[in-house]
Amino acid sequence: MCYDLYVEQDLDKILYSESTILSRLDEIGWQLSQDYKGKNLTVVAIMNGSIMFMSDLLKRIIIPLQIDCWSISSYHGSKSTGNIKFRQHDIVDVKDRHVLLLDDILDSGLTLHTIKNKILAESNASSVKSCVLLSKKVKRIKDIEADYVGFEIENEFVVGYGLDYNEHYRNLPYIAVLKTL
Ligand code: IMP
Ligand code: MG
């Protein structure tokens, strides 16, 4: 499909095509279906970045589950503000349920660390694990790693497939490196 040339001019290179992403999600979906078989699973997706990841991954998890979406932001431009903003405060009831957090990308670890601790502190979940589409090979500010990772990437700023730069590029069907700003 041909995207607006002005958008493509902003991109350095395509890292993962849509078909490569979907093949990897086949594997993760299968693994999650095995690991959570017979357990009460609640998937909590961090919006807006994980919107495409969530929708494509959920179709590949073949066991019963519940979902909840949390709207959170920490980035402005290509730098983390270090300040996690929750747009809602009540978490869905996950007492005695196994929570799987979904996020688009793990970078400093601040977002996942903050959300995981909030769920652990405010609910009686049976377990809290995380699954990210991308994990940057960087030193984390917080000591956290994801339990399931789609792809490990270098320390580059990427957009597309839900990931944004100031809310742009989320609708690209692939993941691309943005030209250096
Ligand atoms: P962390 O809190 O530093 O781990 O960052 C996690 C959040 O920052 C992600 O949910 C993304 O929204 C955003 N983020 C980090 N790196 C990138 C990137 O390369 N492109 C787009 N968003 C990013
Ligand atoms: Mg995000």
PDB file of C-alpha atoms and ligand atoms in Angstrom:
ATOM      1  CA  MET A   1       0.000   0.000   0.000  1.00  0.00           C
ATOM      2  CA  CYS A   2       1.304   3.456  -0.802  1.00  0.00           C
ATOM      3  CA  TYR A   3       1.339   5.910   2.047  1.00  0.00           C
ATOM      4  CA  ASP A   4       1.441   9.652   1.797  1.00  0.00           C
ATOM      5  CA  LEU A   5       4.877  10.552   0.425  1.00  0.00           C
ATOM      6  CA  TYR A   6       5.236  13.259   3.027  1.00  0.00           C
ATOM      7  CA  VAL A   7       4.948  10.591   5.729  1.00  0.00           C
ATOM      8  CA  GLU A   8       7.464   8.308   4.036  1.00  0.00           C
ATOM      9  CA  GLN A   9       9.959  11.166   3.740  1.00  0.00           C
ATOM     10  CA  ASP A  10      10.019  11.360   7.548  1.00  0.00           C
ATOM     11  CA  LEU A  11      11.083   7.731   7.902  1.00  0.00           C
ATOM     12  CA  ASP A  12      14.605   6.389   7.899  1.00  0.00           C
ATOM     13  CA  LYS A  13      13.855   2.679   7.360  1.00  0.00           C
ATOM     14  CA  ILE A  14      11.140   0.112   7.912  1.00  0.00           C
ATOM     15  CA  LEU A  15      12.135  -2.223  10.749  1.00  0.00           C
ATOM     16  CA  TYR A  16       9.240  -4.683  10.740  1.00  0.00           C
ATOM     17  CA  SER A  17       6.624  -5.132   8.039  1.00  0.00           C
ATOM     18  CA  GLU A  18       3.033  -5.926   8.957  1.00  0.00           C
ATOM     19  CA  SER A  19       3.452  -9.594   7.943  1.00  0.00           C
ATOM     20  CA  THR A  20       6.595  -9.952  10.089  1.00  0.00           C
ATOM     21  CA  ILE A  21       4.749  -8.444  13.071  1.00  0.00           C
ATOM     22  CA  LEU A  22       1.738 -10.726  12.587  1.00  0.00           C
ATOM     23  CA  SER A  23       3.936 -13.858  12.319  1.00  0.00           C
ATOM     24  CA  ARG A  24       5.585 -12.971  15.624  1.00  0.00           C
ATOM     25  CA  LEU A  25       2.164 -12.363  17.189  1.00  0.00           C
ATOM     26  CA  ASP A  26       1.111 -15.876  16.059  1.00  0.00           C
ATOM     27  CA  GLU A  27       3.969 -17.227  18.212  1.00  0.00           C
ATOM     28  CA  ILE A  28       3.283 -15.021  21.229  1.00  0.00           C
ATOM     29  CA  GLY A  29      -0.474 -15.672  21.076  1.00  0.00           C
ATOM     30  CA  TRP A  30       0.161 -19.413  21.023  1.00  0.00           C
ATOM     31  CA  GLN A  31       2.612 -19.152  23.946  1.00  0.00           C
ATOM     32  CA  LEU A  32       0.179 -17.046  26.010  1.00  0.00           C
ATOM     33  CA  SER A  33      -2.645 -19.496  25.265  1.00  0.00           C
ATOM     34  CA  GLN A  34      -0.480 -22.311  26.663  1.00  0.00           C
ATOM     35  CA  ASP A  35       0.800 -20.370  29.685  1.00  0.00           C
ATOM     36  CA  TYR A  36      -2.611 -19.056  30.784  1.00  0.00           C
ATOM     37  CA  LYS A  37      -4.680 -22.149  29.979  1.00  0.00           C
ATOM     38  CA  GLY A  38      -7.113 -22.808  32.870  1.00  0.00           C
ATOM     39  CA  LYS A  39      -6.352 -19.425  34.517  1.00  0.00           C
ATOM     40  CA  ASN A  40      -8.590 -16.347  34.866  1.00  0.00           C
ATOM     41  CA  LEU A  41      -6.823 -13.944  32.540  1.00  0.00           C
ATOM     42  CA  THR A  42      -7.356 -10.177  32.378  1.00  0.00           C
ATOM     43  CA  VAL A  43      -5.411  -8.343  29.678  1.00  0.00           C
ATOM     44  CA  VAL A  44      -4.765  -4.688  30.544  1.00  0.00           C
ATOM     45  CA  ALA A  45      -3.645  -2.714  27.483  1.00  0.00           C
ATOM     46  CA  ILE A  46      -1.854   0.607  27.804  1.00  0.00           C
ATOM     47  CA  MET A  47      -3.370   3.085  25.358  1.00  0.00           C
ATOM     48  CA  ASN A  48      -2.883   4.595  22.867  1.00  0.00           C
ATOM     49  CA  GLY A  49       0.382   2.925  21.883  1.00  0.00           C
ATOM     50  CA  SER A  50      -0.771  -0.681  22.162  1.00  0.00           C
ATOM     51  CA  ILE A  51      -4.014  -0.296  20.198  1.00  0.00           C
ATOM     52  CA  MET A  52      -2.943  -2.282  17.099  1.00  0.00           C
ATOM     53  CA  PHE A  53      -0.777  -4.691  19.084  1.00  0.00           C
ATOM     54  CA  MET A  54      -3.700  -5.443  21.400  1.00  0.00           C
ATOM     55  CA  SER A  55      -6.232  -5.992  18.663  1.00  0.00           C
ATOM     56  CA  ASP A  56      -3.984  -8.284  16.591  1.00  0.00           C
ATOM     57  CA  LEU A  57      -2.639 -10.211  19.599  1.00  0.00           C
ATOM     58  CA  LEU A  58      -6.034 -10.819  21.242  1.00  0.00           C
ATOM     59  CA  LYS A  59      -7.275 -12.573  18.090  1.00  0.00           C
ATOM     60  CA  ARG A  60      -4.436 -15.055  18.535  1.00  0.00           C
ATOM     61  CA  ILE A  61      -5.095 -15.908  22.200  1.00  0.00           C
ATOM     62  CA  ILE A  62      -7.469 -18.854  22.065  1.00  0.00           C
ATOM     63  CA  ILE A  63      -8.509 -19.073  25.730  1.00  0.00           C
ATOM     64  CA  PRO A  64     -11.234 -17.081  27.564  1.00  0.00           C
ATOM     65  CA  LEU A  65     -10.110 -13.674  28.839  1.00  0.00           C
ATOM     66  CA  GLN A  66     -11.307 -10.239  29.925  1.00  0.00           C
ATOM     67  CA  ILE A  67      -9.858  -6.941  28.752  1.00  0.00           C
ATOM     68  CA  ASP A  68      -9.382  -3.448  30.126  1.00  0.00           C
ATOM     69  CA  CYS A  69      -7.700  -0.424  28.550  1.00  0.00           C
ATOM     70  CA  TRP A  70      -5.751   2.209  30.424  1.00  0.00           C
ATOM     71  CA  SER A  71      -4.951   5.564  28.982  1.00  0.00           C
ATOM     72  CA  ILE A  72      -1.488   6.689  30.034  1.00  0.00           C
ATOM     73  CA  SER A  73       1.148   9.040  28.680  1.00  0.00           C
ATOM     74  CA  SER A  74       4.756   9.828  29.507  1.00  0.00           C
ATOM     75  CA  TYR A  75       6.378  10.935  26.239  1.00  0.00           C
ATOM     76  CA  HIS A  76       6.480  14.319  24.621  1.00  0.00           C
ATOM     77  CA  GLY A  77       8.216  14.258  21.230  1.00  0.00           C
ATOM     78  CA  SER A  78      10.980  11.667  21.386  1.00  0.00           C
ATOM     79  CA  LYS A  79      11.843  12.133  25.074  1.00  0.00           C
ATOM     80  CA  SER A  80      10.146  10.635  28.113  1.00  0.00           C
ATOM     81  CA  THR A  81       8.840  13.330  30.451  1.00  0.00           C
ATOM     82  CA  GLY A  82       9.482  10.916  33.311  1.00  0.00           C
ATOM     83  CA  ASN A  83       6.003  11.797  34.504  1.00  0.00           C
ATOM     84  CA  ILE A  84       3.346   9.105  34.073  1.00  0.00           C
ATOM     85  CA  LYS A  85      -0.117  10.607  33.645  1.00  0.00           C
ATOM     86  CA  PHE A  86      -3.091   8.315  34.338  1.00  0.00           C
ATOM     87  CA  ARG A  87      -6.248   9.518  32.616  1.00  0.00           C
ATOM     88  CA  GLN A  88      -8.392   7.288  34.826  1.00  0.00           C
ATOM     89  CA  HIS A  89      -7.796   6.022  38.325  1.00  0.00           C
ATOM     90  CA  ASP A  90     -10.082   3.081  38.912  1.00  0.00           C
ATOM     91  CA  ILE A  91      -8.737  -0.256  37.881  1.00  0.00           C
ATOM     92  CA  VAL A  92     -11.114  -2.987  36.858  1.00  0.00           C
ATOM     93  CA  ASP A  93     -11.661  -5.694  39.503  1.00  0.00           C
ATOM     94  CA  VAL A  94      -8.818  -8.186  39.054  1.00  0.00           C
ATOM     95  CA  LYS A  95      -9.073  -9.842  42.449  1.00  0.00           C
ATOM     96  CA  ASP A  96      -7.878 -13.444  42.117  1.00  0.00           C
ATOM     97  CA  ARG A  97      -7.253 -12.926  38.406  1.00  0.00           C
ATOM     98  CA  HIS A  98      -4.013 -13.159  36.423  1.00  0.00           C
ATOM     99  CA  VAL A  99      -3.176  -9.781  34.886  1.00  0.00           C
ATOM    100  CA  LEU A 100      -1.189  -9.444  31.678  1.00  0.00           C
ATOM    101  CA  LEU A 101      -0.120  -5.876  30.885  1.00  0.00           C
ATOM    102  CA  LEU A 102       0.317  -5.022  27.212  1.00  0.00           C
ATOM    103  CA  ASP A 103       2.442  -2.105  26.108  1.00  0.00           C
ATOM    104  CA  ASP A 104       3.856  -1.073  22.771  1.00  0.00           C
ATOM    105  CA  ILE A 105       7.458  -0.578  23.870  1.00  0.00           C
ATOM    106  CA  LEU A 106       9.694  -0.923  26.905  1.00  0.00           C
ATOM    107  CA  ASP A 107      12.262   1.853  27.094  1.00  0.00           C
ATOM    108  CA  SER A 108      13.305   3.316  30.462  1.00  0.00           C
ATOM    109  CA  GLY A 109      10.935   0.952  32.265  1.00  0.00           C
ATOM    110  CA  LEU A 110       9.226   3.781  34.118  1.00  0.00           C
ATOM    111  CA  THR A 111       5.769   3.194  32.608  1.00  0.00           C
ATOM    112  CA  LEU A 112       5.622  -0.566  33.133  1.00  0.00           C
ATOM    113  CA  HIS A 113       7.174  -0.316  36.591  1.00  0.00           C
ATOM    114  CA  THR A 114       4.654   2.325  37.723  1.00  0.00           C
ATOM    115  CA  ILE A 115       1.620   0.464  36.374  1.00  0.00           C
ATOM    116  CA  LYS A 116       2.723  -2.914  37.678  1.00  0.00           C
ATOM    117  CA  ASN A 117       3.266  -1.476  41.159  1.00  0.00           C
ATOM    118  CA  LYS A 118      -0.105   0.283  41.076  1.00  0.00           C
ATOM    119  CA  ILE A 119      -1.916  -2.968  40.252  1.00  0.00           C
ATOM    120  CA  LEU A 120       0.054  -4.923  42.855  1.00  0.00           C
ATOM    121  CA  ALA A 121      -0.700  -2.268  45.498  1.00  0.00           C
ATOM    122  CA  GLU A 122      -4.362  -1.637  44.676  1.00  0.00           C
ATOM    123  CA  SER A 123      -5.728  -5.049  43.719  1.00  0.00           C
ATOM    124  CA  ASN A 124      -5.537  -8.615  44.867  1.00  0.00           C
ATOM    125  CA  ALA A 125      -4.470  -9.978  41.524  1.00  0.00           C
ATOM    126  CA  SER A 126      -3.109 -13.524  41.527  1.00  0.00           C
ATOM    127  CA  SER A 127      -0.213 -12.457  39.287  1.00  0.00           C
ATOM    128  CA  VAL A 128       0.910  -9.477  37.203  1.00  0.00           C
ATOM    129  CA  LYS A 129       3.057 -10.076  34.109  1.00  0.00           C
ATOM    130  CA  SER A 130       3.801  -7.991  31.054  1.00  0.00           C
ATOM    131  CA  CYS A 131       4.047  -8.379  27.307  1.00  0.00           C
ATOM    132  CA  VAL A 132       5.576  -5.715  25.055  1.00  0.00           C
ATOM    133  CA  LEU A 133       5.804  -5.629  21.298  1.00  0.00           C
ATOM    134  CA  LEU A 134       9.230  -3.958  21.372  1.00  0.00           C
ATOM    135  CA  SER A 135      11.991  -3.800  23.957  1.00  0.00           C
ATOM    136  CA  LYS A 136      14.794  -1.263  23.511  1.00  0.00           C
ATOM    137  CA  LYS A 137      18.298  -2.444  24.344  1.00  0.00           C
ATOM    138  CA  VAL A 138      18.996   0.383  26.794  1.00  0.00           C
ATOM    139  CA  LYS A 139      19.853   0.680  30.440  1.00  0.00           C
ATOM    140  CA  ARG A 140      16.536   0.858  32.313  1.00  0.00           C
ATOM    141  CA  ILE A 141      15.852   3.593  34.842  1.00  0.00           C
ATOM    142  CA  LYS A 142      13.654   1.097  36.701  1.00  0.00           C
ATOM    143  CA  ASP A 143      14.595  -2.502  37.315  1.00  0.00           C
ATOM    144  CA  ILE A 144      11.980  -4.213  35.163  1.00  0.00           C
ATOM    145  CA  GLU A 145      11.919  -6.518  32.143  1.00  0.00           C
ATOM    146  CA  ALA A 146       8.889  -7.771  30.240  1.00  0.00           C
ATOM    147  CA  ASP A 147       7.875 -11.424  30.523  1.00  0.00           C
ATOM    148  CA  TYR A 148       7.016 -11.625  26.804  1.00  0.00           C
ATOM    149  CA  VAL A 149       8.785  -9.577  24.109  1.00  0.00           C
ATOM    150  CA  GLY A 150       7.971  -9.336  20.404  1.00  0.00           C
ATOM    151  CA  PHE A 151      11.244  -7.870  19.143  1.00  0.00           C
ATOM    152  CA  GLU A 152      14.350  -6.392  20.757  1.00  0.00           C
ATOM    153  CA  ILE A 153      15.461  -3.195  19.043  1.00  0.00           C
ATOM    154  CA  GLU A 154      18.405  -0.816  19.211  1.00  0.00           C
ATOM    155  CA  ASN A 155      18.065   2.568  20.888  1.00  0.00           C
ATOM    156  CA  GLU A 156      16.262   4.295  18.016  1.00  0.00           C
ATOM    157  CA  PHE A 157      12.997   6.209  17.998  1.00  0.00           C
ATOM    158  CA  VAL A 158      10.373   4.173  16.182  1.00  0.00           C
ATOM    159  CA  VAL A 159       6.867   4.950  14.956  1.00  0.00           C
ATOM    160  CA  GLY A 160       3.946   3.126  13.377  1.00  0.00           C
ATOM    161  CA  TYR A 161       1.711   0.184  14.304  1.00  0.00           C
ATOM    162  CA  GLY A 162       0.345   2.264  17.216  1.00  0.00           C
ATOM    163  CA  LEU A 163       3.578   4.041  18.168  1.00  0.00           C
ATOM    164  CA  ASP A 164       3.642   7.806  17.749  1.00  0.00           C
ATOM    165  CA  TYR A 165       5.762  10.901  17.590  1.00  0.00           C
ATOM    166  CA  ASN A 166       3.595  13.633  19.131  1.00  0.00           C
ATOM    167  CA  GLU A 167       0.472  11.611  18.173  1.00  0.00           C
ATOM    168  CA  HIS A 168       1.516  11.239  14.507  1.00  0.00           C
ATOM    169  CA  TYR A 169       2.215   8.024  12.545  1.00  0.00           C
ATOM    170  CA  ARG A 170       0.149   5.680  14.749  1.00  0.00           C
ATOM    171  CA  ASN A 171      -1.824   4.403  11.752  1.00  0.00           C
ATOM    172  CA  LEU A 172       1.157   3.147   9.740  1.00  0.00           C
ATOM    173  CA  PRO A 173       0.751  -0.645   9.410  1.00  0.00           C
ATOM    174  CA  TYR A 174       4.497  -1.257   9.889  1.00  0.00           C
ATOM    175  CA  ILE A 175       7.162  -0.182  12.425  1.00  0.00           C
ATOM    176  CA  ALA A 176       9.736   2.297  11.118  1.00  0.00           C
ATOM    177  CA  VAL A 177      12.632   4.310  12.471  1.00  0.00           C
ATOM    178  CA  LEU A 178      11.912   8.036  12.383  1.00  0.00           C
ATOM    179  CA  LYS A 179      14.597  10.168  10.720  1.00  0.00           C
ATOM    180  CA  THR A 180      16.848  11.801  13.300  1.00  0.00           C
ATOM    181  CA  LEU A 181      15.209  15.017  14.383  1.00  0.00           C
TER     182      LEU A 181
HETATM  183  P1  IMP B   1       9.272   3.982  29.279  1.00  0.00           P
HETATM  184  O1  IMP B   1       8.366   4.452  30.384  1.00  0.00           O
HETATM  185  O2  IMP B   1      10.486   4.886  29.125  1.00  0.00           O
HETATM  186  O3  IMP B   1       9.650   2.534  29.339  1.00  0.00           O
HETATM  187  O4  IMP B   1       8.525   4.220  27.926  1.00  0.00           O
HETATM  188  C1  IMP B   1       7.422   3.573  27.600  1.00  0.00           C
HETATM  189  C2  IMP B   1       6.512   4.456  26.748  1.00  0.00           C
HETATM  190  O5  IMP B   1       7.239   5.487  26.050  1.00  0.00           O
HETATM  191  C3  IMP B   1       5.889   3.619  25.688  1.00  0.00           C
HETATM  192  O6  IMP B   1       4.637   3.151  26.108  1.00  0.00           O
HETATM  193  C4  IMP B   1       5.778   4.564  24.519  1.00  0.00           C
HETATM  194  O7  IMP B   1       4.544   5.232  24.564  1.00  0.00           O
HETATM  195  C5  IMP B   1       6.852   5.586  24.695  1.00  0.00           C
HETATM  196  N1  IMP B   1       8.042   5.307  23.851  1.00  0.00           N
HETATM  197  C6  IMP B   1       9.261   4.881  24.237  1.00  0.00           C
HETATM  198  N2  IMP B   1      10.081   4.730  23.192  1.00  0.00           N
HETATM  199  C7  IMP B   1       9.369   5.059  22.093  1.00  0.00           C
HETATM  200  C8  IMP B   1       9.677   5.079  20.671  1.00  0.00           C
HETATM  201  O8  IMP B   1      10.772   4.747  20.190  1.00  0.00           O
HETATM  202  N3  IMP B   1       8.651   5.489  19.867  1.00  0.00           N
HETATM  203  C9  IMP B   1       7.422   5.849  20.326  1.00  0.00           C
HETATM  204  N4  IMP B   1       7.096   5.820  21.625  1.00  0.00           N
HETATM  205  C10 IMP B   1       8.062   5.438  22.503  1.00  0.00           C
HETATM  206 MG    MG B   2       2.712   4.309  25.096  1.00  0.00          MG
END
